[in-house]
mmCIF file of C-alpha atoms and ligand atoms in Angstrom:
data_model
loop_
_atom_site.group_PDB
_atom_site.id
_atom_site.type_symbol
_atom_site.label_atom_id
_atom_site.label_comp_id
_atom_site.label_asym_id
_atom_site.label_seq_id
_atom_site.Cartn_x
_atom_site.Cartn_y
_atom_site.Cartn_z
ATOM 1 C CA MET H 1 -76.849 -59.928 -38.647
ATOM 2 C CA THR H 2 -80.233 -60.651 -37.306
ATOM 3 C CA ALA H 3 -83.560 -59.046 -38.162
ATOM 4 C CA THR H 4 -85.089 -56.761 -35.601
ATOM 5 C CA ALA H 5 -87.910 -58.672 -33.809
ATOM 6 C CA ALA H 6 -91.360 -56.642 -34.067
ATOM 7 C CA ALA H 7 -92.182 -55.294 -30.797
ATOM 8 C CA PRO H 8 -94.958 -57.153 -28.902
ATOM 9 C CA ALA H 9 -98.315 -55.609 -29.224
ATOM 10 C CA VAL H 10 -99.150 -53.951 -25.928
ATOM 11 C CA THR H 11 -102.315 -55.302 -24.435
ATOM 12 C CA ARG H 12 -104.148 -52.579 -22.797
ATOM 13 C CA TRP H 13 -106.365 -53.130 -19.802
ATOM 14 C CA PRO H 14 -109.818 -53.515 -21.249
ATOM 15 C CA LEU H 15 -112.206 -51.987 -18.641
ATOM 16 C CA PRO H 16 -112.740 -48.206 -19.118
ATOM 17 C CA THR H 17 -113.592 -47.502 -15.495
ATOM 18 C CA ILE H 18 -111.400 -48.248 -12.607
ATOM 19 C CA PRO H 19 -112.918 -48.322 -9.143
ATOM 20 C CA ARG H 20 -111.450 -45.694 -6.762
ATOM 21 C CA THR H 21 -113.539 -46.331 -3.744
ATOM 22 C CA ALA H 22 -114.891 -49.365 -1.682
ATOM 23 C CA GLU H 23 -118.257 -48.231 -2.350
ATOM 24 C CA GLU H 24 -117.659 -48.569 -6.137
ATOM 25 C CA VAL H 25 -116.142 -52.029 -5.747
ATOM 26 C CA TRP H 26 -119.289 -53.238 -3.626
ATOM 27 C CA ALA H 27 -121.503 -51.704 -6.230
ATOM 28 C CA ALA H 28 -120.162 -54.304 -8.773
ATOM 29 C CA SER H 29 -122.089 -57.540 -9.454
ATOM 30 C CA TYR H 30 -120.188 -60.743 -8.512
ATOM 31 C CA PRO H 31 -119.310 -61.509 -12.386
ATOM 32 C CA ASP H 32 -118.038 -57.633 -12.781
ATOM 33 C CA PHE H 33 -115.938 -57.917 -9.685
ATOM 34 C CA VAL H 34 -114.252 -61.122 -11.084
ATOM 35 C CA ALA H 35 -113.443 -58.993 -13.990
ATOM 36 C CA MET H 36 -112.371 -55.953 -12.126
ATOM 37 C CA VAL H 37 -109.666 -58.129 -10.339
ATOM 38 C CA ASN H 38 -109.104 -60.380 -13.139
ATOM 39 C CA GLN H 39 -109.807 -63.180 -10.911
ATOM 40 C CA THR H 40 -108.796 -66.753 -12.381
ATOM 41 C CA ASN H 41 -112.304 -68.022 -11.934
ATOM 42 C CA VAL H 42 -112.369 -71.796 -12.012
ATOM 43 C CA MET H 43 -114.882 -74.670 -11.728
ATOM 44 C CA PRO H 44 -114.267 -77.056 -8.788
ATOM 45 C CA GLY H 45 -111.066 -78.921 -9.368
ATOM 46 C CA ALA H 46 -109.424 -76.254 -11.562
ATOM 47 C CA HIS H 47 -106.426 -77.874 -13.443
ATOM 48 C CA ALA H 48 -107.143 -81.347 -12.293
ATOM 49 C CA THR H 49 -110.654 -81.125 -13.642
ATOM 50 C CA LEU H 50 -109.515 -79.977 -17.047
ATOM 51 C CA SER H 51 -106.959 -82.676 -17.210
ATOM 52 C CA THR H 52 -109.717 -85.190 -16.256
ATOM 53 C CA TRP H 53 -112.005 -83.895 -18.792
ATOM 54 C CA ALA H 54 -109.281 -83.625 -21.586
ATOM 55 C CA LEU H 55 -108.355 -87.265 -21.074
ATOM 56 C CA HIS H 56 -111.935 -88.857 -20.817
ATOM 57 C CA SER H 57 -113.338 -86.938 -23.700
ATOM 58 C CA ARG H 58 -110.270 -87.260 -25.779
ATOM 59 C CA LEU H 59 -110.076 -83.570 -26.572
ATOM 60 C CA ASP H 60 -107.751 -82.639 -29.276
ATOM 61 C CA ARG H 61 -107.028 -80.120 -31.939
ATOM 62 C CA HIS H 62 -109.578 -81.519 -34.309
ATOM 63 C CA HIS H 63 -112.379 -80.500 -31.752
ATOM 64 C CA HIS H 64 -114.228 -77.327 -31.006
ATOM 65 C CA LEU H 65 -115.105 -76.320 -27.381
ATOM 66 C CA LEU H 66 -117.902 -74.097 -26.031
ATOM 67 C CA ASP H 67 -117.170 -72.589 -22.804
ATOM 68 C CA VAL H 68 -120.495 -71.670 -21.117
ATOM 69 C CA ALA H 69 -120.316 -68.656 -18.836
ATOM 70 C CA CYS H 70 -116.656 -68.437 -19.469
ATOM 71 C CA THR H 71 -115.915 -65.586 -16.964
ATOM 72 C CA THR H 72 -112.243 -64.569 -17.514
ATOM 73 C CA GLY H 73 -111.581 -67.402 -19.668
ATOM 74 C CA PHE H 74 -109.714 -69.955 -17.627
ATOM 75 C CA THR H 75 -111.432 -73.203 -19.078
ATOM 76 C CA SER H 76 -111.403 -72.472 -22.886
ATOM 77 C CA ARG H 77 -107.780 -70.953 -22.594
ATOM 78 C CA GLU H 78 -106.225 -73.686 -20.478
ATOM 79 C CA LEU H 79 -108.056 -76.680 -22.305
ATOM 80 C CA ALA H 80 -106.879 -75.022 -25.825
ATOM 81 C CA ARG H 81 -103.259 -74.912 -24.289
ATOM 82 C CA LEU H 82 -103.554 -78.475 -23.193
ATOM 83 C CA THR H 83 -105.037 -79.867 -26.107
ATOM 84 C CA GLY H 84 -104.865 -77.678 -29.105
ATOM 85 C CA CYS H 85 -108.681 -77.563 -29.324
ATOM 86 C CA THR H 86 -110.452 -74.329 -30.733
ATOM 87 C CA ALA H 87 -112.711 -72.914 -28.282
ATOM 88 C CA THR H 88 -115.538 -70.345 -28.235
ATOM 89 C CA GLY H 89 -116.670 -68.831 -24.774
ATOM 90 C CA PHE H 90 -119.639 -66.542 -23.830
ATOM 91 C CA ASP H 91 -120.734 -64.868 -20.726
ATOM 92 C CA LEU H 92 -123.339 -62.524 -19.609
ATOM 93 C CA SER H 93 -120.962 -60.195 -18.127
ATOM 94 C CA ALA H 94 -119.419 -57.857 -20.716
ATOM 95 C CA ASP H 95 -116.511 -57.082 -18.479
ATOM 96 C CA SER H 96 -115.717 -60.635 -17.865
ATOM 97 C CA VAL H 97 -115.775 -61.271 -21.658
ATOM 98 C CA ALA H 98 -113.374 -58.241 -22.042
ATOM 99 C CA LEU H 99 -111.101 -59.810 -19.575
ATOM 100 C CA ALA H 100 -111.350 -63.269 -21.353
ATOM 101 C CA ARG H 101 -110.193 -61.537 -24.542
ATOM 102 C CA TYR H 102 -107.285 -59.472 -22.570
ATOM 103 C CA ASN H 103 -106.080 -62.917 -21.083
ATOM 104 C CA HIS H 104 -106.040 -64.503 -24.409
ATOM 105 C CA GLN H 105 -104.002 -61.829 -25.772
ATOM 106 C CA LEU H 106 -101.757 -61.370 -22.949
ATOM 107 C CA LEU H 107 -100.995 -65.042 -22.225
ATOM 108 C CA ASP H 108 -101.288 -66.958 -25.420
ATOM 109 C CA PRO H 109 -102.451 -65.137 -28.581
ATOM 110 C CA ALA H 110 -101.599 -67.967 -30.674
ATOM 111 C CA LEU H 111 -104.560 -70.022 -29.453
ATOM 112 C CA ASN H 112 -107.798 -70.195 -31.463
ATOM 113 C CA LEU H 113 -110.035 -68.631 -29.051
ATOM 114 C CA THR H 114 -113.169 -66.414 -29.617
ATOM 115 C CA TYR H 115 -115.321 -64.861 -26.979
ATOM 116 C CA HIS H 116 -118.781 -63.225 -27.066
ATOM 117 C CA GLN H 117 -121.193 -61.369 -24.606
ATOM 118 C CA ALA H 118 -124.208 -63.382 -24.741
ATOM 119 C CA ASP H 119 -127.107 -64.723 -22.449
ATOM 120 C CA GLY H 120 -127.005 -68.274 -22.398
ATOM 121 C CA THR H 121 -130.900 -68.722 -22.242
ATOM 122 C CA THR H 122 -130.820 -67.140 -25.930
ATOM 123 C CA TYR H 123 -127.313 -68.138 -26.971
ATOM 124 C CA THR H 124 -127.308 -69.897 -30.425
ATOM 125 C CA SER H 125 -124.491 -70.905 -32.947
ATOM 126 C CA ASP H 126 -124.397 -71.459 -36.570
ATOM 127 C CA HIS H 127 -122.588 -74.647 -35.730
ATOM 128 C CA ALA H 128 -122.562 -77.438 -33.123
ATOM 129 C CA PHE H 129 -119.671 -78.148 -30.655
ATOM 130 C CA THR H 130 -117.884 -81.367 -30.073
ATOM 131 C CA HIS H 131 -117.378 -80.519 -26.377
ATOM 132 C CA ILE H 132 -119.298 -78.252 -23.997
ATOM 133 C CA ALA H 133 -117.857 -77.325 -20.649
ATOM 134 C CA VAL H 134 -120.351 -75.927 -18.166
ATOM 135 C CA GLY H 135 -118.329 -76.549 -15.209
ATOM 136 C CA ALA H 136 -120.372 -75.499 -12.076
ATOM 137 C CA ALA H 137 -122.223 -72.786 -14.087
ATOM 138 C CA LEU H 138 -125.541 -74.358 -14.548
ATOM 139 C CA GLY H 139 -126.442 -73.316 -11.024
ATOM 140 C CA PHE H 140 -126.174 -69.478 -11.976
ATOM 141 C CA PHE H 141 -129.098 -69.857 -14.581
ATOM 142 C CA PRO H 142 -132.515 -69.187 -13.156
ATOM 143 C CA ASP H 143 -133.694 -72.725 -14.462
ATOM 144 C CA PRO H 144 -130.605 -75.072 -14.616
ATOM 145 C CA PRO H 145 -132.358 -78.092 -16.180
ATOM 146 C CA ALA H 146 -133.865 -75.921 -19.036
ATOM 147 C CA MET H 147 -130.341 -74.602 -19.686
ATOM 148 C CA ALA H 148 -128.910 -78.204 -19.674
ATOM 149 C CA ARG H 149 -131.471 -79.193 -22.257
ATOM 150 C CA ARG H 150 -130.562 -76.098 -24.302
ATOM 151 C CA LEU H 151 -126.825 -77.087 -24.003
ATOM 152 C CA LEU H 152 -127.770 -80.619 -25.602
ATOM 153 C CA ASN H 153 -129.086 -78.540 -28.909
ATOM 154 C CA LEU H 154 -125.604 -76.977 -29.186
ATOM 155 C CA LEU H 155 -123.806 -80.415 -29.043
ATOM 156 C CA ALA H 156 -122.809 -82.081 -32.011
ATOM 157 C CA PRO H 157 -123.608 -85.884 -32.326
ATOM 158 C CA ASP H 158 -121.422 -87.988 -30.112
ATOM 159 C CA GLY H 159 -120.380 -84.807 -28.407
ATOM 160 C CA TYR H 160 -119.331 -84.461 -24.819
ATOM 161 C CA ILE H 161 -120.653 -82.354 -21.955
ATOM 162 C CA LEU H 162 -118.025 -81.533 -19.325
ATOM 163 C CA ALA H 163 -119.459 -80.703 -15.968
ATOM 164 C CA SER H 164 -118.161 -80.103 -12.450
ATOM 165 C CA PRO H 165 -121.176 -79.217 -10.322
ATOM 166 C CA PHE H 166 -121.405 -78.304 -6.697
ATOM 167 C CA TRP H 167 -124.076 -80.060 -4.753
ATOM 168 C CA ALA H 168 -124.889 -80.092 -0.970
ATOM 169 C CA PRO H 169 -126.278 -83.384 0.891
ATOM 170 C CA GLU H 170 -128.780 -81.101 2.655
ATOM 171 C CA ALA H 171 -130.412 -77.696 2.611
ATOM 172 C CA LEU H 172 -128.038 -74.761 3.127
ATOM 173 C CA PRO H 173 -128.125 -72.875 6.305
ATOM 174 C CA ASP H 174 -130.043 -69.575 6.088
ATOM 175 C CA HIS H 175 -126.764 -67.458 6.177
ATOM 176 C CA ALA H 176 -125.052 -69.638 3.531
ATOM 177 C CA ALA H 177 -128.257 -69.284 1.357
ATOM 178 C CA ALA H 178 -128.237 -65.741 1.656
ATOM 179 C CA VAL H 179 -124.682 -65.241 0.646
ATOM 180 C CA ARG H 180 -125.219 -67.441 -2.311
ATOM 181 C CA ARG H 181 -128.142 -65.449 -3.505
ATOM 182 C CA ASP H 182 -126.995 -61.834 -2.431
ATOM 183 C CA VAL H 183 -123.277 -62.077 -3.237
ATOM 184 C CA PHE H 184 -123.111 -64.590 -6.116
ATOM 185 C CA GLY H 185 -126.596 -64.065 -7.646
ATOM 186 C CA ILE H 186 -127.615 -67.374 -7.685
ATOM 187 C CA THR H 187 -131.310 -67.795 -7.671
ATOM 188 C CA SER H 188 -131.973 -71.534 -8.263
ATOM 189 C CA PRO H 189 -132.046 -73.939 -5.056
ATOM 190 C CA MET H 190 -128.708 -75.646 -4.251
ATOM 191 C CA GLU H 191 -128.979 -79.038 -5.826
ATOM 192 C CA ASN H 192 -128.242 -82.325 -3.847
ATOM 193 C CA ARG H 193 -126.198 -85.006 -5.478
ATOM 194 C CA ASP H 194 -129.262 -86.950 -7.220
ATOM 195 C CA GLN H 195 -130.358 -83.543 -8.604
ATOM 196 C CA ALA H 196 -126.996 -82.536 -9.889
ATOM 197 C CA LEU H 197 -126.513 -85.842 -11.671
ATOM 198 C CA ALA H 198 -130.293 -85.716 -13.020
ATOM 199 C CA LEU H 199 -129.393 -82.785 -15.071
ATOM 200 C CA PHE H 200 -127.613 -84.882 -17.479
ATOM 201 C CA ALA H 201 -129.644 -87.880 -17.015
ATOM 202 C CA ASN H 202 -130.068 -88.747 -20.738
ATOM 203 C CA LEU H 203 -126.482 -88.795 -21.551
ATOM 204 C CA ASP H 204 -124.099 -91.810 -21.265
ATOM 205 C CA VAL H 205 -121.740 -91.344 -18.235
ATOM 206 C CA LEU H 206 -118.143 -91.759 -19.341
ATOM 207 C CA HIS H 207 -116.441 -90.653 -16.248
ATOM 208 C CA GLN H 208 -118.069 -89.538 -12.979
ATOM 209 C CA ALA H 209 -116.244 -88.962 -9.563
ATOM 210 C CA ASP H 210 -117.286 -87.489 -6.111
ATOM 211 C CA HIS H 211 -114.999 -85.351 -4.169
ATOM 212 C CA THR H 212 -115.672 -84.654 -0.518
ATOM 213 C CA LEU H 213 -114.512 -81.171 0.591
ATOM 214 C CA THR H 214 -112.420 -80.878 3.709
ATOM 215 C CA PRO H 215 -113.360 -77.504 5.533
ATOM 216 C CA GLU H 216 -110.159 -75.373 6.113
ATOM 217 C CA SER H 217 -109.348 -74.146 9.566
ATOM 218 C CA ALA H 218 -109.830 -70.404 10.199
ATOM 219 C CA ASP H 219 -106.055 -70.150 10.788
ATOM 220 C CA ALA H 220 -105.510 -71.567 7.214
ATOM 221 C CA VAL H 221 -108.131 -69.243 5.712
ATOM 222 C CA ASP H 222 -106.102 -66.441 7.456
ATOM 223 C CA GLY H 223 -103.429 -66.931 4.952
ATOM 224 C CA HIS H 224 -105.700 -65.916 2.103
ATOM 225 C CA VAL H 225 -106.979 -62.471 0.958
ATOM 226 C CA ILE H 226 -110.578 -61.939 2.065
ATOM 227 C CA PRO H 227 -112.408 -58.981 1.068
ATOM 228 C CA GLN H 228 -114.018 -57.021 3.836
ATOM 229 C CA GLY H 229 -117.634 -57.296 3.916
ATOM 230 C CA PRO H 230 -120.632 -59.074 5.439
ATOM 231 C CA TRP H 231 -118.538 -62.011 6.622
ATOM 232 C CA SER H 232 -116.296 -62.370 9.400
ATOM 233 C CA ARG H 233 -113.288 -64.507 9.485
ATOM 234 C CA ASN H 234 -114.776 -66.953 11.913
ATOM 235 C CA SER H 235 -118.187 -67.384 10.141
ATOM 236 C CA PRO H 236 -118.824 -70.908 9.048
ATOM 237 C CA GLY H 237 -118.659 -71.451 5.352
ATOM 238 C CA PRO H 238 -121.373 -72.973 3.247
ATOM 239 C CA GLY H 239 -120.072 -76.348 3.663
ATOM 240 C CA CYS H 240 -121.008 -77.473 0.002
ATOM 241 C CA ALA H 241 -119.855 -80.760 -1.349
ATOM 242 C CA ARG H 242 -119.040 -81.116 -5.101
ATOM 243 C CA GLY H 243 -119.497 -83.877 -7.691
HETATM 244 C C1 LIG G 301 -118.881 -68.930 -11.330
HETATM 245 S S1 LIG G 301 -118.960 -68.308 -12.833
HETATM 246 C C2 LIG G 301 -118.726 -69.820 -13.822
HETATM 247 C C3 LIG G 301 -117.355 -70.173 -13.803
HETATM 248 C C4 LIG G 301 -116.860 -71.372 -14.502
HETATM 249 N N1 LIG G 301 -116.947 -70.872 -16.184
HETATM 250 C C5 LIG G 301 -117.372 -72.689 -14.382
HETATM 251 O O1 LIG G 301 -116.922 -73.475 -14.927
HETATM 252 O O2 LIG G 301 -118.068 -72.949 -13.245
HETATM 253 C C6 LIG G 301 -120.614 -67.906 -13.291
HETATM 254 C C7 LIG G 301 -120.656 -67.024 -14.485
HETATM 255 O O3 LIG G 301 -122.005 -67.197 -15.071
HETATM 256 C C8 LIG G 301 -122.412 -66.162 -15.821
HETATM 257 N N2 LIG G 301 -123.784 -66.188 -16.008
HETATM 258 C C9 LIG G 301 -124.628 -65.953 -15.171
HETATM 259 N N3 LIG G 301 -125.935 -65.848 -15.851
HETATM 260 C C10 LIG G 301 -125.642 -66.067 -17.137
HETATM 261 C C11 LIG G 301 -126.451 -66.167 -18.337
HETATM 262 N N4 LIG G 301 -127.914 -65.987 -18.308
HETATM 263 N N5 LIG G 301 -125.774 -66.086 -19.439
HETATM 264 C C12 LIG G 301 -124.403 -66.297 -19.509
HETATM 265 N N6 LIG G 301 -123.793 -66.264 -18.566
HETATM 266 C C13 LIG G 301 -124.310 -66.201 -17.212
HETATM 267 C C14 LIG G 301 -121.967 -64.854 -14.741
HETATM 268 O O4 LIG G 301 -121.799 -63.771 -15.546
HETATM 269 C C15 LIG G 301 -120.745 -65.434 -14.410
HETATM 270 O O5 LIG G 301 -119.388 -65.084 -14.925
#
């Protein structure tokens, strides 16, 4: 005879409002839209970047990671899965944080994950973190160098900063700068490579790699779902590179 297994807890969709019209979707900020569709919002490189970070920073179950601007929780959840680390994430968007918690419960509730709604410019913690993953999120803060300095105050001695920033070799064309500002809400100037690296100039570099982006053709992009909006399928993309 076998014991009856307990029924799994039902994980309920966490957002109280479900948009019914295109206008309601368009009214959402970028991070709230990410939450609305539960997008797996990732830094450049996604899983390849996580593996590189985990390897070069020797991340394991003894460590406590901070996931800065965690959106729906990809970085913290997948690094915890990969390494057994404990992780804390925060984001300004309450909806994104709700989805990070939802994804945790849905995908792997045994992981040791905690999420907070918080503004990174004032976020504090009663303990330091051995690892801080900031991905490409510094650019989302109004003053990226100031935010980079704040992160160092949250870092334990001999801790690691894990970053995967975008940069562009030259100024963005006006249409790309407008999308960056108006759609993604990024008000800081797009960094070039030197400026992106300078954000962490006082740290020892344990691993650094450059990756050149290869633009996809319009036909290739055609296979993806693209929201209707001020873009057309044939508009040139922002043409950013990433470090
Ligand atoms: C593209 S996502 C970051 C994605 C990913 N975590 C990464 O590694 O690059 C940008 C996120 O920054 C968050 N954000 C913007 N300003 C913030 C602030 N002042 N404090 C905390 N989060 C902020 C937004 O809510 C959004 O979810």
